[in-house]
Amino acid sequence: MRFPIIIFFLLGVLTGCERSVRERRSAESESTERPAAIEIDRDSPIDPRALPMADESAVGAIVLCDLSYIGEAQPRRAQHALPAGFIERRLVRCYAPTGEGDLDLLIPEAFHIASGELEEGERIRVKIRSLNGGFEGAPVADLLTAVGQSPIEPPPPPEIAPIAARDSFAPGGPLRVDSIGKCAIAWHGRFRRTPARRSPRYPHFARFSVDVACRSADSEDIVELVFAEEHAIAALGLRRGRIVDLRMLRVEPPSSGATSVVGFAVRDASQ
């Protein structure tokens, strides 16, 4: 009589283990399906820097671009050939209340002459083709139409941050893990997603990253700033001349050639 009891017991354990694994996998898959950090407002001018932090639903979106810079027309850019129906491309800069960023703008044949008449301060309507991968990694968009003069004033030219009493983020410098230093921003790179696979280089919350150069009296030190979805809007506030408090998260030895990892100096270092 003991055999049926043992068999039922083993079946119960195995069923429980299978259910536990299934539930754990389900929880893991749910945790990776996170909403976009930034929702694209199609009725407001776009800050192209935000596009890598949007989800794929932004591809195909028709948005407004207020021009603050218009590059020279190019029949192609290095390995970036033109799709059928397009005659040239221009690197342009769009500005918005959050800041400004670059677009690799494709000009259709119908706009070939009109594209030479585009001016800074003008508003155009574009269709997002990709969130990155254009010239110098910029998002790619198709020109649809010119709207007219933008009602928004372009941003003032960036200032040079004072370097007095700024901290050095140099490898082998005074800052250690969990130390907070003041970064006088000289420039920042493009926003990008951190690798989907967990890496020991990044803290668990890091979903996006951007290279930031911090000026000090002796050097210009490049660090990799990582942040979570809830800090995406704050990250758009980065610009040359601003001073931000950054927390050192990972210090790389000078011999490694890798940049150290920092985060915004929020109260809880785990955020």
mmCIF file of N, CA and C in Angstrom, residues 40-125:
data_model
loop_
_atom_site.group_PDB
_atom_site.id
_atom_site.type_symbol
_atom_site.label_atom_id
_atom_site.label_comp_id
_atom_site.label_asym_id
_atom_site.label_seq_id
_atom_site.Cartn_x
_atom_site.Cartn_y
_atom_site.Cartn_z
ATOM 1 N N ILE A 40 6.355 59.373 -27.766
ATOM 2 C CA ILE A 40 6.543 60.407 -28.779
ATOM 3 C C ILE A 40 5.234 61.157 -28.999
ATOM 4 N N ASP A 41 5.268 62.477 -28.766
ATOM 5 C CA ASP A 41 4.101 63.331 -28.998
ATOM 6 C C ASP A 41 4.130 63.799 -30.458
ATOM 7 N N ARG A 42 3.181 63.330 -31.247
ATOM 8 C CA ARG A 42 3.200 63.605 -32.683
ATOM 9 C C ARG A 42 2.746 65.023 -33.013
ATOM 10 N N ASP A 43 2.197 65.724 -32.025
ATOM 11 C CA ASP A 43 1.721 67.087 -32.274
ATOM 12 C C ASP A 43 2.709 68.151 -31.797
ATOM 13 N N SER A 44 3.826 67.721 -31.224
ATOM 14 C CA SER A 44 4.843 68.651 -30.725
ATOM 15 C C SER A 44 6.153 68.403 -31.467
ATOM 16 N N PRO A 45 7.022 69.409 -31.554
ATOM 17 C CA PRO A 45 8.304 69.198 -32.241
ATOM 18 C C PRO A 45 9.127 68.121 -31.542
ATOM 19 N N ILE A 46 9.826 67.341 -32.343
ATOM 20 C CA ILE A 46 10.577 66.203 -31.834
ATOM 21 C C ILE A 46 11.976 66.617 -31.386
ATOM 22 N N ASP A 47 12.431 66.040 -30.299
ATOM 23 C CA ASP A 47 13.834 66.090 -29.903
ATOM 24 C C ASP A 47 14.413 64.736 -30.323
ATOM 25 N N PRO A 48 15.148 64.667 -31.431
ATOM 26 C CA PRO A 48 15.595 63.373 -31.952
ATOM 27 C C PRO A 48 16.410 62.550 -30.960
ATOM 28 N N ARG A 49 17.010 63.194 -29.959
ATOM 29 C CA ARG A 49 17.780 62.434 -28.978
ATOM 30 C C ARG A 49 16.902 61.442 -28.224
ATOM 31 N N ALA A 50 15.576 61.729 -28.165
ATOM 32 C CA ALA A 50 14.663 60.865 -27.412
ATOM 33 C C ALA A 50 14.297 59.599 -28.163
ATOM 34 N N LEU A 51 14.503 59.556 -29.474
ATOM 35 C CA LEU A 51 14.017 58.433 -30.274
ATOM 36 C C LEU A 51 14.612 57.087 -29.854
ATOM 37 N N PRO A 52 15.918 56.975 -29.546
ATOM 38 C CA PRO A 52 16.423 55.672 -29.097
ATOM 39 C C PRO A 52 15.804 55.198 -27.781
ATOM 40 N N MET A 53 15.170 56.112 -27.049
ATOM 41 C CA MET A 53 14.536 55.717 -25.787
ATOM 42 C C MET A 53 13.037 55.454 -25.949
ATOM 43 N N ALA A 54 12.542 55.569 -27.181
ATOM 44 C CA ALA A 54 11.156 55.206 -27.477
ATOM 45 C C ALA A 54 11.139 53.751 -27.940
ATOM 46 N N ASP A 55 9.959 53.136 -27.963
ATOM 47 C CA ASP A 55 9.901 51.777 -28.472
ATOM 48 C C ASP A 55 9.695 51.791 -29.985
ATOM 49 N N GLU A 56 9.609 50.588 -30.573
ATOM 50 C CA GLU A 56 9.549 50.481 -32.028
ATOM 51 C C GLU A 56 8.282 51.076 -32.628
ATOM 52 N N SER A 57 7.285 51.373 -31.792
ATOM 53 C CA SER A 57 6.062 51.979 -32.314
ATOM 54 C C SER A 57 6.324 53.376 -32.876
ATOM 55 N N ALA A 58 7.469 53.961 -32.514
ATOM 56 C CA ALA A 58 7.817 55.286 -33.040
ATOM 57 C C ALA A 58 8.225 55.217 -34.509
ATOM 58 N N VAL A 59 8.645 54.035 -34.970
ATOM 59 C CA VAL A 59 8.998 53.882 -36.382
ATOM 60 C C VAL A 59 7.717 54.016 -37.213
ATOM 61 N N GLY A 60 7.753 54.885 -38.193
ATOM 62 C CA GLY A 60 6.570 55.160 -39.001
ATOM 63 C C GLY A 60 5.766 56.343 -38.505
ATOM 64 N N ALA A 61 6.106 56.862 -37.319
ATOM 65 C CA ALA A 61 5.378 58.012 -36.775
ATOM 66 C C ALA A 61 5.662 59.256 -37.614
ATOM 67 N N ILE A 62 4.644 60.067 -37.799
ATOM 68 C CA ILE A 62 4.782 61.348 -38.500
ATOM 69 C C ILE A 62 4.858 62.443 -37.447
ATOM 70 N N VAL A 63 5.978 63.165 -37.405
ATOM 71 C CA VAL A 63 6.242 64.133 -36.345
ATOM 72 C C VAL A 63 6.723 65.452 -36.943
ATOM 73 N N LEU A 64 6.811 66.453 -36.078
ATOM 74 C CA LEU A 64 7.280 67.777 -36.485
ATOM 75 C C LEU A 64 8.747 67.949 -36.110
ATOM 76 N N CYS A 65 9.485 68.637 -36.958
ATOM 77 C CA CYS A 65 10.891 68.954 -36.698
ATOM 78 C C CYS A 65 11.091 70.441 -36.908
ATOM 79 N N ASP A 66 11.526 71.155 -35.874
ATOM 80 C CA ASP A 66 11.867 72.570 -35.976
ATOM 81 C C ASP A 66 13.371 72.675 -36.217
ATOM 82 N N LEU A 67 13.762 73.196 -37.347
ATOM 83 C CA LEU A 67 15.150 73.140 -37.800
ATOM 84 C C LEU A 67 16.025 74.194 -37.127
ATOM 85 N N SER A 68 17.128 73.746 -36.531
ATOM 86 C CA SER A 68 18.124 74.682 -36.003
ATOM 87 C C SER A 68 19.445 74.578 -36.766
ATOM 88 N N TYR A 69 19.565 73.563 -37.623
ATOM 89 C CA TYR A 69 20.782 73.407 -38.448
ATOM 90 C C TYR A 69 20.406 72.564 -39.662
ATOM 91 N N ILE A 70 20.972 72.933 -40.825
ATOM 92 C CA ILE A 70 20.726 72.190 -42.063
ATOM 93 C C ILE A 70 22.071 71.926 -42.724
ATOM 94 N N GLY A 71 22.430 70.670 -42.862
ATOM 95 C CA GLY A 71 23.704 70.317 -43.470
ATOM 96 C C GLY A 71 23.656 70.347 -44.988
ATOM 97 N N GLU A 72 24.809 70.112 -45.580
ATOM 98 C CA GLU A 72 24.916 70.102 -47.036
ATOM 99 C C GLU A 72 24.213 68.867 -47.605
ATOM 100 N N ALA A 73 23.629 69.035 -48.796
ATOM 101 C CA ALA A 73 22.987 67.912 -49.474
ATOM 102 C C ALA A 73 24.044 66.906 -49.921
ATOM 103 N N GLN A 74 23.737 65.632 -49.738
ATOM 104 C CA GLN A 74 24.634 64.559 -50.115
ATOM 105 C C GLN A 74 23.856 63.509 -50.901
ATOM 106 N N PRO A 75 24.388 63.048 -52.032
ATOM 107 C CA PRO A 75 23.705 61.974 -52.747
ATOM 108 C C PRO A 75 23.740 60.663 -51.977
ATOM 109 N N ARG A 76 24.727 60.518 -51.099
ATOM 110 C CA ARG A 76 24.832 59.362 -50.204
ATOM 111 C C ARG A 76 25.808 59.746 -49.095
ATOM 112 N N ARG A 77 25.812 58.965 -48.038
ATOM 113 C CA ARG A 77 26.759 59.215 -46.953
ATOM 114 C C ARG A 77 27.485 57.905 -46.651
ATOM 115 N N ALA A 78 28.747 57.867 -47.075
ATOM 116 C CA ALA A 78 29.560 56.672 -46.856
ATOM 117 C C ALA A 78 28.794 55.435 -47.316
ATOM 118 N N GLN A 79 28.554 54.485 -46.404
ATOM 119 C CA GLN A 79 27.888 53.251 -46.783
ATOM 120 C C GLN A 79 26.376 53.390 -46.804
ATOM 121 N N HIS A 80 25.839 54.579 -46.472
ATOM 122 C CA HIS A 80 24.398 54.763 -46.398
ATOM 123 C C HIS A 80 23.852 55.186 -47.767
ATOM 124 N N ALA A 81 23.466 54.206 -48.571
ATOM 125 C CA ALA A 81 22.905 54.499 -49.889
ATOM 126 C C ALA A 81 21.477 55.009 -49.740
ATOM 127 N N LEU A 82 21.010 55.708 -50.771
ATOM 128 C CA LEU A 82 19.653 56.258 -50.745
ATOM 129 C C LEU A 82 18.639 55.201 -51.181
ATOM 130 N N PRO A 83 17.489 55.121 -50.501
ATOM 131 C CA PRO A 83 16.432 54.214 -50.958
ATOM 132 C C PRO A 83 15.842 54.712 -52.278
ATOM 133 N N ALA A 84 15.132 53.849 -52.969
ATOM 134 C CA ALA A 84 14.487 54.219 -54.227
ATOM 135 C C ALA A 84 13.485 55.351 -53.982
ATOM 136 N N GLY A 85 13.459 56.317 -54.913
ATOM 137 C CA GLY A 85 12.527 57.434 -54.808
ATOM 138 C C GLY A 85 13.085 58.638 -54.078
ATOM 139 N N PHE A 86 14.328 58.531 -53.556
ATOM 140 C CA PHE A 86 14.961 59.642 -52.839
ATOM 141 C C PHE A 86 16.194 60.085 -53.615
ATOM 142 N N ILE A 87 16.445 61.399 -53.592
ATOM 143 C CA ILE A 87 17.513 61.944 -54.425
ATOM 144 C C ILE A 87 18.696 62.473 -53.621
ATOM 145 N N GLU A 88 18.498 62.811 -52.339
ATOM 146 C CA GLU A 88 19.606 63.296 -51.516
ATOM 147 C C GLU A 88 19.244 63.123 -50.047
ATOM 148 N N ARG A 89 20.243 63.334 -49.214
ATOM 149 C CA ARG A 89 20.026 63.307 -47.766
ATOM 150 C C ARG A 89 20.810 64.446 -47.128
ATOM 151 N N ARG A 90 20.305 64.925 -46.006
ATOM 152 C CA ARG A 90 20.955 66.013 -45.275
ATOM 153 C C ARG A 90 20.953 65.667 -43.792
ATOM 154 N N LEU A 91 22.029 66.006 -43.126
ATOM 155 C CA LEU A 91 22.045 65.918 -41.671
ATOM 156 C C LEU A 91 21.449 67.224 -41.145
ATOM 157 N N VAL A 92 20.317 67.140 -40.449
ATOM 158 C CA VAL A 92 19.670 68.336 -39.911
ATOM 159 C C VAL A 92 19.569 68.202 -38.403
ATOM 160 N N ARG A 93 19.341 69.320 -37.747
ATOM 161 C CA ARG A 93 19.162 69.326 -36.291
ATOM 162 C C ARG A 93 17.783 69.897 -35.986
ATOM 163 N N CYS A 94 17.042 69.170 -35.148
ATOM 164 C CA CYS A 94 15.697 69.586 -34.742
ATOM 165 C C CYS A 94 15.737 70.021 -33.280
ATOM 166 N N TYR A 95 15.040 71.108 -32.969
ATOM 167 C CA TYR A 95 15.015 71.567 -31.580
ATOM 168 C C TYR A 95 13.597 71.501 -31.013
ATOM 169 N N ALA A 96 13.544 71.311 -29.703
ATOM 170 C CA ALA A 96 12.285 71.181 -28.964
ATOM 171 C C ALA A 96 12.513 71.760 -27.577
ATOM 172 N N PRO A 97 11.471 71.891 -26.753
ATOM 173 C CA PRO A 97 11.669 72.420 -25.400
ATOM 174 C C PRO A 97 12.683 71.624 -24.575
ATOM 175 N N THR A 98 12.839 70.319 -24.858
ATOM 176 C CA THR A 98 13.783 69.505 -24.086
ATOM 177 C C THR A 98 15.221 69.630 -24.578
ATOM 178 N N GLY A 99 15.421 70.146 -25.788
ATOM 179 C CA GLY A 99 16.766 70.240 -26.345
ATOM 180 C C GLY A 99 16.746 69.953 -27.833
ATOM 181 N N GLU A 100 17.903 69.674 -28.401
ATOM 182 C CA GLU A 100 17.992 69.463 -29.841
ATOM 183 C C GLU A 100 18.885 68.265 -30.155
ATOM 184 N N GLY A 101 18.633 67.681 -31.321
ATOM 185 C CA GLY A 101 19.412 66.528 -31.746
ATOM 186 C C GLY A 101 19.360 66.381 -33.256
ATOM 187 N N ASP A 102 20.162 65.464 -33.782
ATOM 188 C CA ASP A 102 20.337 65.314 -35.226
ATOM 189 C C ASP A 102 19.384 64.279 -35.816
ATOM 190 N N LEU A 103 19.013 64.526 -37.065
ATOM 191 C CA LEU A 103 18.265 63.569 -37.893
ATOM 192 C C LEU A 103 19.003 63.397 -39.217
ATOM 193 N N ASP A 104 19.076 62.178 -39.682
ATOM 194 C CA ASP A 104 19.548 61.917 -41.038
ATOM 195 C C ASP A 104 18.313 61.982 -41.923
ATOM 196 N N LEU A 105 18.133 63.108 -42.627
ATOM 197 C CA LEU A 105 16.891 63.398 -43.343
ATOM 198 C C LEU A 105 17.003 63.000 -44.815
ATOM 199 N N LEU A 106 16.104 62.130 -45.260
ATOM 200 C CA LEU A 106 16.061 61.700 -46.654
ATOM 201 C C LEU A 106 15.114 62.620 -47.430
ATOM 202 N N ILE A 107 15.581 63.108 -48.576
ATOM 203 C CA ILE A 107 14.807 64.054 -49.395
ATOM 204 C C ILE A 107 14.253 63.313 -50.619
ATOM 205 N N PRO A 108 12.935 63.230 -50.760
ATOM 206 C CA PRO A 108 12.375 62.582 -51.952
ATOM 207 C C PRO A 108 12.588 63.429 -53.198
ATOM 208 N N GLU A 109 12.488 62.791 -54.358
ATOM 209 C CA GLU A 109 12.717 63.484 -55.619
ATOM 210 C C GLU A 109 11.804 64.703 -55.777
ATOM 211 N N ALA A 110 10.580 64.613 -55.287
ATOM 212 C CA ALA A 110 9.624 65.717 -55.432
ATOM 213 C C ALA A 110 10.064 66.966 -54.677
ATOM 214 N N PHE A 111 10.957 66.800 -53.669
ATOM 215 C CA PHE A 111 11.393 67.937 -52.855
ATOM 216 C C PHE A 111 12.813 68.357 -53.179
ATOM 217 N N HIS A 112 13.366 67.879 -54.269
ATOM 218 C CA HIS A 112 14.777 68.133 -54.543
ATOM 219 C C HIS A 112 15.094 69.628 -54.585
ATOM 220 N N ILE A 113 14.290 70.412 -55.295
ATOM 221 C CA ILE A 113 14.543 71.859 -55.389
ATOM 222 C C ILE A 113 14.123 72.562 -54.106
ATOM 223 N N ALA A 114 12.961 72.187 -53.571
ATOM 224 C CA ALA A 114 12.447 72.853 -52.369
ATOM 225 C C ALA A 114 13.351 72.628 -51.172
ATOM 226 N N SER A 115 14.065 71.500 -51.109
ATOM 227 C CA SER A 115 14.908 71.228 -49.940
ATOM 228 C C SER A 115 16.029 72.250 -49.821
ATOM 229 N N GLY A 116 16.472 72.829 -50.959
ATOM 230 C CA GLY A 116 17.506 73.848 -50.904
ATOM 231 C C GLY A 116 17.006 75.167 -50.356
ATOM 232 N N GLU A 117 15.698 75.300 -50.212
ATOM 233 C CA GLU A 117 15.115 76.530 -49.689
ATOM 234 C C GLU A 117 14.759 76.428 -48.213
ATOM 235 N N LEU A 118 15.013 75.270 -47.597
ATOM 236 C CA LEU A 118 14.750 75.130 -46.166
ATOM 237 C C LEU A 118 15.669 76.061 -45.384
ATOM 238 N N GLU A 119 15.133 76.636 -44.320
ATOM 239 C CA GLU A 119 15.912 77.578 -43.517
ATOM 240 C C GLU A 119 15.836 77.206 -42.046
ATOM 241 N N GLU A 120 16.844 77.627 -41.315
ATOM 242 C CA GLU A 120 16.824 77.440 -39.864
ATOM 243 C C GLU A 120 15.654 78.215 -39.269
ATOM 244 N N GLY A 121 14.973 77.619 -38.317
ATOM 245 C CA GLY A 121 13.789 78.217 -37.720
ATOM 246 C C GLY A 121 12.502 77.786 -38.395
ATOM 247 N N GLU A 122 12.636 77.010 -39.482
ATOM 248 C CA GLU A 122 11.452 76.530 -40.194
ATOM 249 C C GLU A 122 10.996 75.199 -39.594
ATOM 250 N N ARG A 123 9.704 74.932 -39.688
ATOM 251 C CA ARG A 123 9.121 73.676 -39.198
ATOM 252 C C ARG A 123 8.786 72.788 -40.388
ATOM 253 N N ILE A 124 9.206 71.527 -40.302
ATOM 254 C CA ILE A 124 8.890 70.559 -41.343
ATOM 255 C C ILE A 124 8.195 69.357 -40.715
ATOM 256 N N ARG A 125 7.527 68.586 -41.557
ATOM 257 C CA ARG A 125 6.883 67.343 -41.094
ATOM 258 C C ARG A 125 7.659 66.175 -41.697
#
